Tab-separated table of C-alpha atoms in Angstrom:
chain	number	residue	atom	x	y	z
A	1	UNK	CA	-82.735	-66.307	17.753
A	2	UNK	CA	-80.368	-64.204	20.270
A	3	UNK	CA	-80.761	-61.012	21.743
A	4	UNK	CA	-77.561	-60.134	19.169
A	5	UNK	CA	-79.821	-60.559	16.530
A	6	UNK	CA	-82.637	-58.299	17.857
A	7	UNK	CA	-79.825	-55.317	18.364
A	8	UNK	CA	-78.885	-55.862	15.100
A	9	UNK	CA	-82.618	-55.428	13.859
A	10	UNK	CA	-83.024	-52.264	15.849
A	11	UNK	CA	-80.064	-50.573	14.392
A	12	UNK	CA	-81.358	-51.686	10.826
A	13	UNK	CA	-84.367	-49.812	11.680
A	14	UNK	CA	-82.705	-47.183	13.221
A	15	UNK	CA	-80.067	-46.171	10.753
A	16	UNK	CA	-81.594	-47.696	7.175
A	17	UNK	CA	-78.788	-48.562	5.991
A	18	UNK	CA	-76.506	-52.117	6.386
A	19	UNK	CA	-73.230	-50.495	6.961
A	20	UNK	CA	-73.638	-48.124	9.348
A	21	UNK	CA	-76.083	-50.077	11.251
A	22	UNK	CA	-73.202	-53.130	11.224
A	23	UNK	CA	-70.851	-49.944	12.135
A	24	UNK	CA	-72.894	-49.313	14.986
A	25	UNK	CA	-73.002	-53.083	15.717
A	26	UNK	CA	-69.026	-53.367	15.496
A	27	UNK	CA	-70.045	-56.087	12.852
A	28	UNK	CA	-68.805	-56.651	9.579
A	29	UNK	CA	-71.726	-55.737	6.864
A	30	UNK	CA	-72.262	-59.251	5.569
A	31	UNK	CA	-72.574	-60.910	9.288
A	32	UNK	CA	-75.087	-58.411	9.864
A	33	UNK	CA	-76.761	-59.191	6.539
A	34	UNK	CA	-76.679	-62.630	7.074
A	35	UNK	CA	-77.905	-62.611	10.496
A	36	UNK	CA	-80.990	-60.896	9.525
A	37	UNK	CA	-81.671	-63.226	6.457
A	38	UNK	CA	-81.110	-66.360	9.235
A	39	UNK	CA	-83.801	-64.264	11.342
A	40	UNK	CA	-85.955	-64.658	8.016
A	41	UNK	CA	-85.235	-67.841	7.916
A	42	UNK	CA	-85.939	-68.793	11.712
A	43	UNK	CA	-88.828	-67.196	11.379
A	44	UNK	CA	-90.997	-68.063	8.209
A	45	UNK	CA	-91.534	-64.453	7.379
A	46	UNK	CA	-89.864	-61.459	5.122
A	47	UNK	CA	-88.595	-58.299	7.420
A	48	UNK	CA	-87.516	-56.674	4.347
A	49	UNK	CA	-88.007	-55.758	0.630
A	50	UNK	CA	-84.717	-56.269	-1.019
A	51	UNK	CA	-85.637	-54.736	-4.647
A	52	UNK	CA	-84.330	-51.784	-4.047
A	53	UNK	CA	-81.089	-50.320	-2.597
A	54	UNK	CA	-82.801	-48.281	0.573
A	55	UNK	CA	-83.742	-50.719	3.396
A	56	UNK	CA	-87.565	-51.103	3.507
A	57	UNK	CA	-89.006	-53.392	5.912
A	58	UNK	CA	-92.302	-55.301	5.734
A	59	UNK	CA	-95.088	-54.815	7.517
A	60	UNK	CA	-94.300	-57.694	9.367
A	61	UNK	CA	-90.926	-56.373	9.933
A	62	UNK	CA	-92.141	-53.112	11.638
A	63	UNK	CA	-94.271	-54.774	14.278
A	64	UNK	CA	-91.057	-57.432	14.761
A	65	UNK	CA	-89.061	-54.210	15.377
A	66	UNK	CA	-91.552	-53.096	17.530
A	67	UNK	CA	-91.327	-56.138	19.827
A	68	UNK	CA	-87.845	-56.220	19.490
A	69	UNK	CA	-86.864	-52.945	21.279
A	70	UNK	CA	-88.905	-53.922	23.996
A	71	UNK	CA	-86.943	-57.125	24.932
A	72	UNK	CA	-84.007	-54.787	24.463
A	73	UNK	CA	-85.404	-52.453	26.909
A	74	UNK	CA	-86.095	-55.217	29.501
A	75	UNK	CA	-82.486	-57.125	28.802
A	76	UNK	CA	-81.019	-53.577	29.512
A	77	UNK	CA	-83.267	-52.828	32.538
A	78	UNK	CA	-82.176	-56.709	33.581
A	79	UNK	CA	-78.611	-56.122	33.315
A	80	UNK	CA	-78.855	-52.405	35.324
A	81	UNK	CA	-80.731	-54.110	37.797
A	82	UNK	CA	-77.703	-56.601	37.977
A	83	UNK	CA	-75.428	-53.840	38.201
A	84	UNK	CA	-77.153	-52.035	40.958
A	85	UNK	CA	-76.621	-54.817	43.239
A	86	UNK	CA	-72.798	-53.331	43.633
A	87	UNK	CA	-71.522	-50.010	44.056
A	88	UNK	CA	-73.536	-47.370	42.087
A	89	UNK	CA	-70.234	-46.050	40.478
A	90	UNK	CA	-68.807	-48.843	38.669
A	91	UNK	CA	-69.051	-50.637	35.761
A	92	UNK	CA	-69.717	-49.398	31.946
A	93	UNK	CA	-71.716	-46.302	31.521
A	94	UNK	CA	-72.328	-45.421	28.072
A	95	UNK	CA	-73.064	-41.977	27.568
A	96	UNK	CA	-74.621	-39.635	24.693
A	97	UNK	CA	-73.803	-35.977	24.443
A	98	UNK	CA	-74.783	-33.258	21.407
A	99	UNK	CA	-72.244	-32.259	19.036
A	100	UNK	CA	-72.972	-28.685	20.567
A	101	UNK	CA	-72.123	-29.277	23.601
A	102	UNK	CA	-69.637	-32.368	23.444
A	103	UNK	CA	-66.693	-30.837	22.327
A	104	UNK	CA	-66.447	-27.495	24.275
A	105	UNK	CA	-68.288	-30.058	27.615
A	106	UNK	CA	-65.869	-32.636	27.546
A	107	UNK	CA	-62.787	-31.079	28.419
A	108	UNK	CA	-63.976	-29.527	31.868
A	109	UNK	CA	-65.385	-32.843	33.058
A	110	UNK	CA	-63.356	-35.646	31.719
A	111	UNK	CA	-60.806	-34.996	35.005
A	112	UNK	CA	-63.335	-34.647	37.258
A	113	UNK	CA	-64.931	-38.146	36.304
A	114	UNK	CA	-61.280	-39.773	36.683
A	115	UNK	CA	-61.206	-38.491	39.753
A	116	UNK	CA	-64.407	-38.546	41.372
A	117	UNK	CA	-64.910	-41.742	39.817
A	118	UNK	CA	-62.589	-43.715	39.242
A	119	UNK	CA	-63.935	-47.596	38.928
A	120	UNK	CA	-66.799	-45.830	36.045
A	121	UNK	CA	-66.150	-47.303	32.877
A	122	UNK	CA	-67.131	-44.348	30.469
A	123	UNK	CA	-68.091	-44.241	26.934
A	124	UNK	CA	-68.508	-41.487	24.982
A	125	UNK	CA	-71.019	-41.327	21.591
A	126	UNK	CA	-71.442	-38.124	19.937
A	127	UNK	CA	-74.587	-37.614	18.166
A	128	UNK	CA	-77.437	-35.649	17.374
A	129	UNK	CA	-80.359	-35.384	19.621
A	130	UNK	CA	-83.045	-37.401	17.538
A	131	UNK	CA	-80.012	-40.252	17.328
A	132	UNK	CA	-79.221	-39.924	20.912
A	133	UNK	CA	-82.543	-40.521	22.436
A	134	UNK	CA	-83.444	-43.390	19.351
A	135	UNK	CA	-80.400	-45.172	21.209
A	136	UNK	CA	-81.920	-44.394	24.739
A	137	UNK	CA	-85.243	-45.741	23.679
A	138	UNK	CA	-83.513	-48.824	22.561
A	139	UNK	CA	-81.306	-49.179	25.482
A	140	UNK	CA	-77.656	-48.923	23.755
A	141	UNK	CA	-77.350	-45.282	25.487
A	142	UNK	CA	-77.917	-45.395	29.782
A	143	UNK	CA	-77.780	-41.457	29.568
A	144	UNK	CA	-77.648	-38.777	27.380
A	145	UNK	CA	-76.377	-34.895	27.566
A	146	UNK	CA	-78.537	-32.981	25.544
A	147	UNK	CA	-80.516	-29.711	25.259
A	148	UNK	CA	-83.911	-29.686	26.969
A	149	UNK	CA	-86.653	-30.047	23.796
A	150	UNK	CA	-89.804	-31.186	23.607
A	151	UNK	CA	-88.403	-34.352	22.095
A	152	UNK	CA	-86.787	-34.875	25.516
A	153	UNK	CA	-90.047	-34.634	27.678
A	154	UNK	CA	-90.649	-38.390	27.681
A	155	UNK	CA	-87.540	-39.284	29.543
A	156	UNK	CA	-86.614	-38.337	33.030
A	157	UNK	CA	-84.473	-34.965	32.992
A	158	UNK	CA	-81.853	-33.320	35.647
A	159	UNK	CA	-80.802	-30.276	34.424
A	160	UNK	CA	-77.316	-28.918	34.580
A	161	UNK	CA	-76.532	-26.167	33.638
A	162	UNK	CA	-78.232	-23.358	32.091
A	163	UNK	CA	-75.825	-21.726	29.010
A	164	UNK	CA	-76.710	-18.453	27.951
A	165	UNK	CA	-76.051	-17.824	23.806
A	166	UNK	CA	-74.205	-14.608	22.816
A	167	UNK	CA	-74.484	-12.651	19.799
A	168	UNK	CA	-71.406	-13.693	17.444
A	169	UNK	CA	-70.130	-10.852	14.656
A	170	UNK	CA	-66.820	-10.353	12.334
A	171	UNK	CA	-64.416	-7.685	14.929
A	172	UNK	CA	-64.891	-5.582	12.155
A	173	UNK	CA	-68.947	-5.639	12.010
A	174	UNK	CA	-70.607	-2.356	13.150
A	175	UNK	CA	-71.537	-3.811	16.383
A	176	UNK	CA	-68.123	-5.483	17.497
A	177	UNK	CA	-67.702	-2.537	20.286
A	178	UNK	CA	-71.212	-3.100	21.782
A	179	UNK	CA	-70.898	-4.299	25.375
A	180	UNK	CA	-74.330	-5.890	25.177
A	181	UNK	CA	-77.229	-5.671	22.369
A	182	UNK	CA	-81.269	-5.820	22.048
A	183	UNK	CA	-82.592	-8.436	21.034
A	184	UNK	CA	-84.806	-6.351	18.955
A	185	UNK	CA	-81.842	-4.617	17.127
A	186	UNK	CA	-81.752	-8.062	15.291
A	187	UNK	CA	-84.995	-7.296	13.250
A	188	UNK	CA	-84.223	-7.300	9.309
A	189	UNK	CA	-81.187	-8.679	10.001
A	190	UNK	CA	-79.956	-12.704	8.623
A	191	UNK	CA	-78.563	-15.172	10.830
A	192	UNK	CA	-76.713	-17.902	9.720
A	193	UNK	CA	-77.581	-21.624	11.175
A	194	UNK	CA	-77.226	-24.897	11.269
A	195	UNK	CA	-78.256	-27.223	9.475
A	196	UNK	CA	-81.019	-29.636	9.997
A	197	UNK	CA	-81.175	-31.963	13.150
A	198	UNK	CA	-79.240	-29.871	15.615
A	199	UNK	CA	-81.137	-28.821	18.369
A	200	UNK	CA	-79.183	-25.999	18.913
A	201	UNK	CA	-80.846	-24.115	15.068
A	202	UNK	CA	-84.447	-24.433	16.393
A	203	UNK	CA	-83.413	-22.795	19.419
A	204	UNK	CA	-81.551	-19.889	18.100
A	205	UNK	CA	-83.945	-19.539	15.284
A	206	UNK	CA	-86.731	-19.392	17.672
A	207	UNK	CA	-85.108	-16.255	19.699
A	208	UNK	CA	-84.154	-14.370	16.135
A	209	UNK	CA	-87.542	-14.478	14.563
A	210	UNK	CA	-89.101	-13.364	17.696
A	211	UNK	CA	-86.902	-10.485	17.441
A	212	UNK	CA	-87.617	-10.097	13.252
A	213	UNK	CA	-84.479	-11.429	12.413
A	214	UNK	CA	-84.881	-14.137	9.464
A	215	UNK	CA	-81.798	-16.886	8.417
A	216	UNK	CA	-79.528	-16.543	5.563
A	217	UNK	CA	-80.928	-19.098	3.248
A	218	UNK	CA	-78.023	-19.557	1.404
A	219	UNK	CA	-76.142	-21.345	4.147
A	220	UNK	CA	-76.534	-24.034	6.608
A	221	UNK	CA	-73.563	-25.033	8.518
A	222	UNK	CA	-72.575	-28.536	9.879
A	223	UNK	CA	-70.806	-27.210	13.219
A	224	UNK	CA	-70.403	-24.446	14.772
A	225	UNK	CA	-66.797	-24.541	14.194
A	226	UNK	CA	-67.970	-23.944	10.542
A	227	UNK	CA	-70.202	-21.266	11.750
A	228	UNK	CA	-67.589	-19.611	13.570
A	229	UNK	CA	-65.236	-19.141	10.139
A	230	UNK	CA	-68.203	-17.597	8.523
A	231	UNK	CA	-68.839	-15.224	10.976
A	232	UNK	CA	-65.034	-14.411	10.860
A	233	UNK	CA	-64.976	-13.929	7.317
A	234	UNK	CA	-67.738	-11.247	7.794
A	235	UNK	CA	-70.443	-13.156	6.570
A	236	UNK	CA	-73.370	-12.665	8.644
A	237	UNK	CA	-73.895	-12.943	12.315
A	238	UNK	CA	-75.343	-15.649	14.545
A	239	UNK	CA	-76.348	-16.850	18.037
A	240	UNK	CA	-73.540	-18.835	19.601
A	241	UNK	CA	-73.471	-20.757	22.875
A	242	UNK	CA	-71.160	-19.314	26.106
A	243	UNK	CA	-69.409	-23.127	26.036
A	244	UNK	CA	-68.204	-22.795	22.483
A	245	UNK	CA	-66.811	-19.229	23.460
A	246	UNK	CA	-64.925	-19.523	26.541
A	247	UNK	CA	-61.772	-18.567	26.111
A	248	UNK	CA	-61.949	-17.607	22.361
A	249	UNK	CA	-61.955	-13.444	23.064
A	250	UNK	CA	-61.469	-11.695	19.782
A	251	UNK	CA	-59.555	-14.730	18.419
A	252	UNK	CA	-59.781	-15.375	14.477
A	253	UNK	CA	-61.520	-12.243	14.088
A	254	UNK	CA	-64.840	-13.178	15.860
A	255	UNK	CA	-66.688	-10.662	18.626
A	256	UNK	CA	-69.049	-12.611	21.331
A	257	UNK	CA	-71.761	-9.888	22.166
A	258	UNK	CA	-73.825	-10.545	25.064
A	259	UNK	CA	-77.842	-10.347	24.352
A	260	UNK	CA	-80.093	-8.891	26.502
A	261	UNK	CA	-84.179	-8.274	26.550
A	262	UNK	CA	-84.843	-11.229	26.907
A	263	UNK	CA	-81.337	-12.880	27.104
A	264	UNK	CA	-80.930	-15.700	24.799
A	265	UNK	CA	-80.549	-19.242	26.632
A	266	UNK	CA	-81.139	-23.239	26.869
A	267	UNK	CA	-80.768	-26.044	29.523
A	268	UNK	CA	-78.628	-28.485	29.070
A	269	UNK	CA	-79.968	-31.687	30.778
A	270	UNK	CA	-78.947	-35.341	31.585
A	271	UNK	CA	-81.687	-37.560	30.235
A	272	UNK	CA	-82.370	-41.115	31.108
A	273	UNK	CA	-84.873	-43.699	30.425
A	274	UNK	CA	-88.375	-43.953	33.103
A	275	UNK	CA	-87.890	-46.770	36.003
A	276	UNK	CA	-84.549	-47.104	35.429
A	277	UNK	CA	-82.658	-48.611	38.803
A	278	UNK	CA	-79.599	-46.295	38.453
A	279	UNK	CA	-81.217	-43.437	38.477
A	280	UNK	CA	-78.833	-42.650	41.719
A	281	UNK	CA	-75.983	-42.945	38.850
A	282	UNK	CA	-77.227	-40.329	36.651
A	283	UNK	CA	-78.068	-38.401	39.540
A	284	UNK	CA	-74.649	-38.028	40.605
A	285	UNK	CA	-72.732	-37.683	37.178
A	286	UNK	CA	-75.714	-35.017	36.921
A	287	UNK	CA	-74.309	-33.590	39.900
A	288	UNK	CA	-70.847	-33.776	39.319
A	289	UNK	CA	-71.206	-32.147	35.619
A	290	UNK	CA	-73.138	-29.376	37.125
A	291	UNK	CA	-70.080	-28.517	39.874
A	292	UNK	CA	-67.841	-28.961	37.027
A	293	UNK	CA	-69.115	-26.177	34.724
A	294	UNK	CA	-71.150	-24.010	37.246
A	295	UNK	CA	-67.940	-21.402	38.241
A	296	UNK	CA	-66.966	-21.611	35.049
A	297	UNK	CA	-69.994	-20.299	33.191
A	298	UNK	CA	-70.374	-17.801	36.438
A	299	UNK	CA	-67.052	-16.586	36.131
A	300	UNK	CA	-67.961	-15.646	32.498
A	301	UNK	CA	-71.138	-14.268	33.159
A	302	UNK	CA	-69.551	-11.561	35.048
């Protein structure tokens, strides 16, 4: 038994499923496969029930998976502690961020890390937040950028920035010449959403039906890039955040309307695991994100 094998437990667990968890191991499926059945082997015991074709471990197999992201936790909090013996800036960082935020996040800081630190080995895993702080727990992520959510309460948190969410309708919707809109105006009206797993739906959906507004049930989307073509093709309306709109204007037909009463927002955070010794790290790419963005989002505001 290595500690390979134990990572390639955990992301069995974690993903149910052989080839994306040998995906995530940058593994082949069948050495992945065959590692676990040599675990079996090693062992004297069953970790899963192969009669089916969804991955199902034993009960013996959940406590083993149990006991193996702990020794991952320590190995990683071993190997930070190794790495904190140098300067706090180098070395591999790997580094979570939302799908929400990733894309429109990414561009504004990616020079300022290159420059402000230089010897940081960074890489990037886009993901959603459940997925994100699964690999935190297990120690493959050392940070993630994320939404603040009650999911996200059990790691340490430095906020960043705050990012309001505007009001997103067709240019040719009723309300495309408002400078600013009620909350309340929304009542009886349907949102569209995204789907499933995105921190970013229970958010928005949490402002609209305080307001009486109720989601289209006929749609989800995957992105907001999708959300943003329905919204130009006049299909319905929906709560966008100011990242994903800076710099888009009236472009392909969409109107950004800010919200007011109360004004629609979230935090976006850096979250990393309890005791870690790099929190000095985080604290600083923190830090550094937060400069990055700050007179952006301010110049917008105005």
């Amino acid at each position: 038994m290595n500690i390979r094998d134990l990572e390639y437990l955990a992301a069995l667990a974690e993903y149910k499923h052989f080839r994306r968890a040998a995906d995530a191991c940058h593994v082949s499926q069948p050495t992945l496969s065959g590692q676990i059945r040599k675990l079996e082997d090693e062992l004297g015991i069953t970790l899963l029930e192969r009669t089916s074709r969804k991955v199902l471990f034993t009960q013996s197999g959940l406590i083993l998976v149990e006991q193996a992201k702990k020794v991952l936790r320590e190995v990683k909090l071993l190997k930070e502690m190794a790495s904190n013996q140098g300067k706090d800036m180098t070395g591999p960082l790997h580094m979570g961020v939302i799908p929400t935020v990733g894309p429109y996040l990414l561009p504004y800081i990616m020079p300022i890390f290159k420059e402000a630190f230089p010897e940081l080995d960074l890489y990037l895993y886009e993901a959603q937040t459940s997925s994100l702080l699964d690999q935190l727990e297990s120690g493959r992520l050392d940070c993630a950028i994320v939404a603040s959510v009650q999911e996200t309460e059990a790691f340490i948190e430095v906020p960043i920035f705050h990012e309001r969410m505007l009001l997103a309708v067709s240019d040719i919707h009723p309300w495309a010449k408002q400078k600013q809109i009620k909350m309340n105006e929304l009542k009886g009206h349907e949102v569209l959403m995204l789907d499933d797993g995105h921190c970013l739906r229970d958010q928005a959906l949490g402002y609209c039906f305080t307001a009486g507004a109720r989601e289209n049930s006929h749609f989800q989307a995957t992105s907001l890039e999708t959300l943003r073509n329905m919204i130009a093709a006049n299909a319905g309306m929906t709560l966008m955040p100011e990242l994903a709109v800076l710099n888009e204007g009236n472009r392909d037909g969409v109107k950004y309307i800010p919200c007011i009463e109360p004004e629609p927002k979230r935090t976006i955070a850096l979250v990393y695991r309890p005791g870690s010794p790099l929190r000095n790290r985080y604290e600083r790419v923190a830090m550094a994100v937060g400069k990055a963005v700050e007179p952006i989002l301010s110049k917008e505001g105005k």
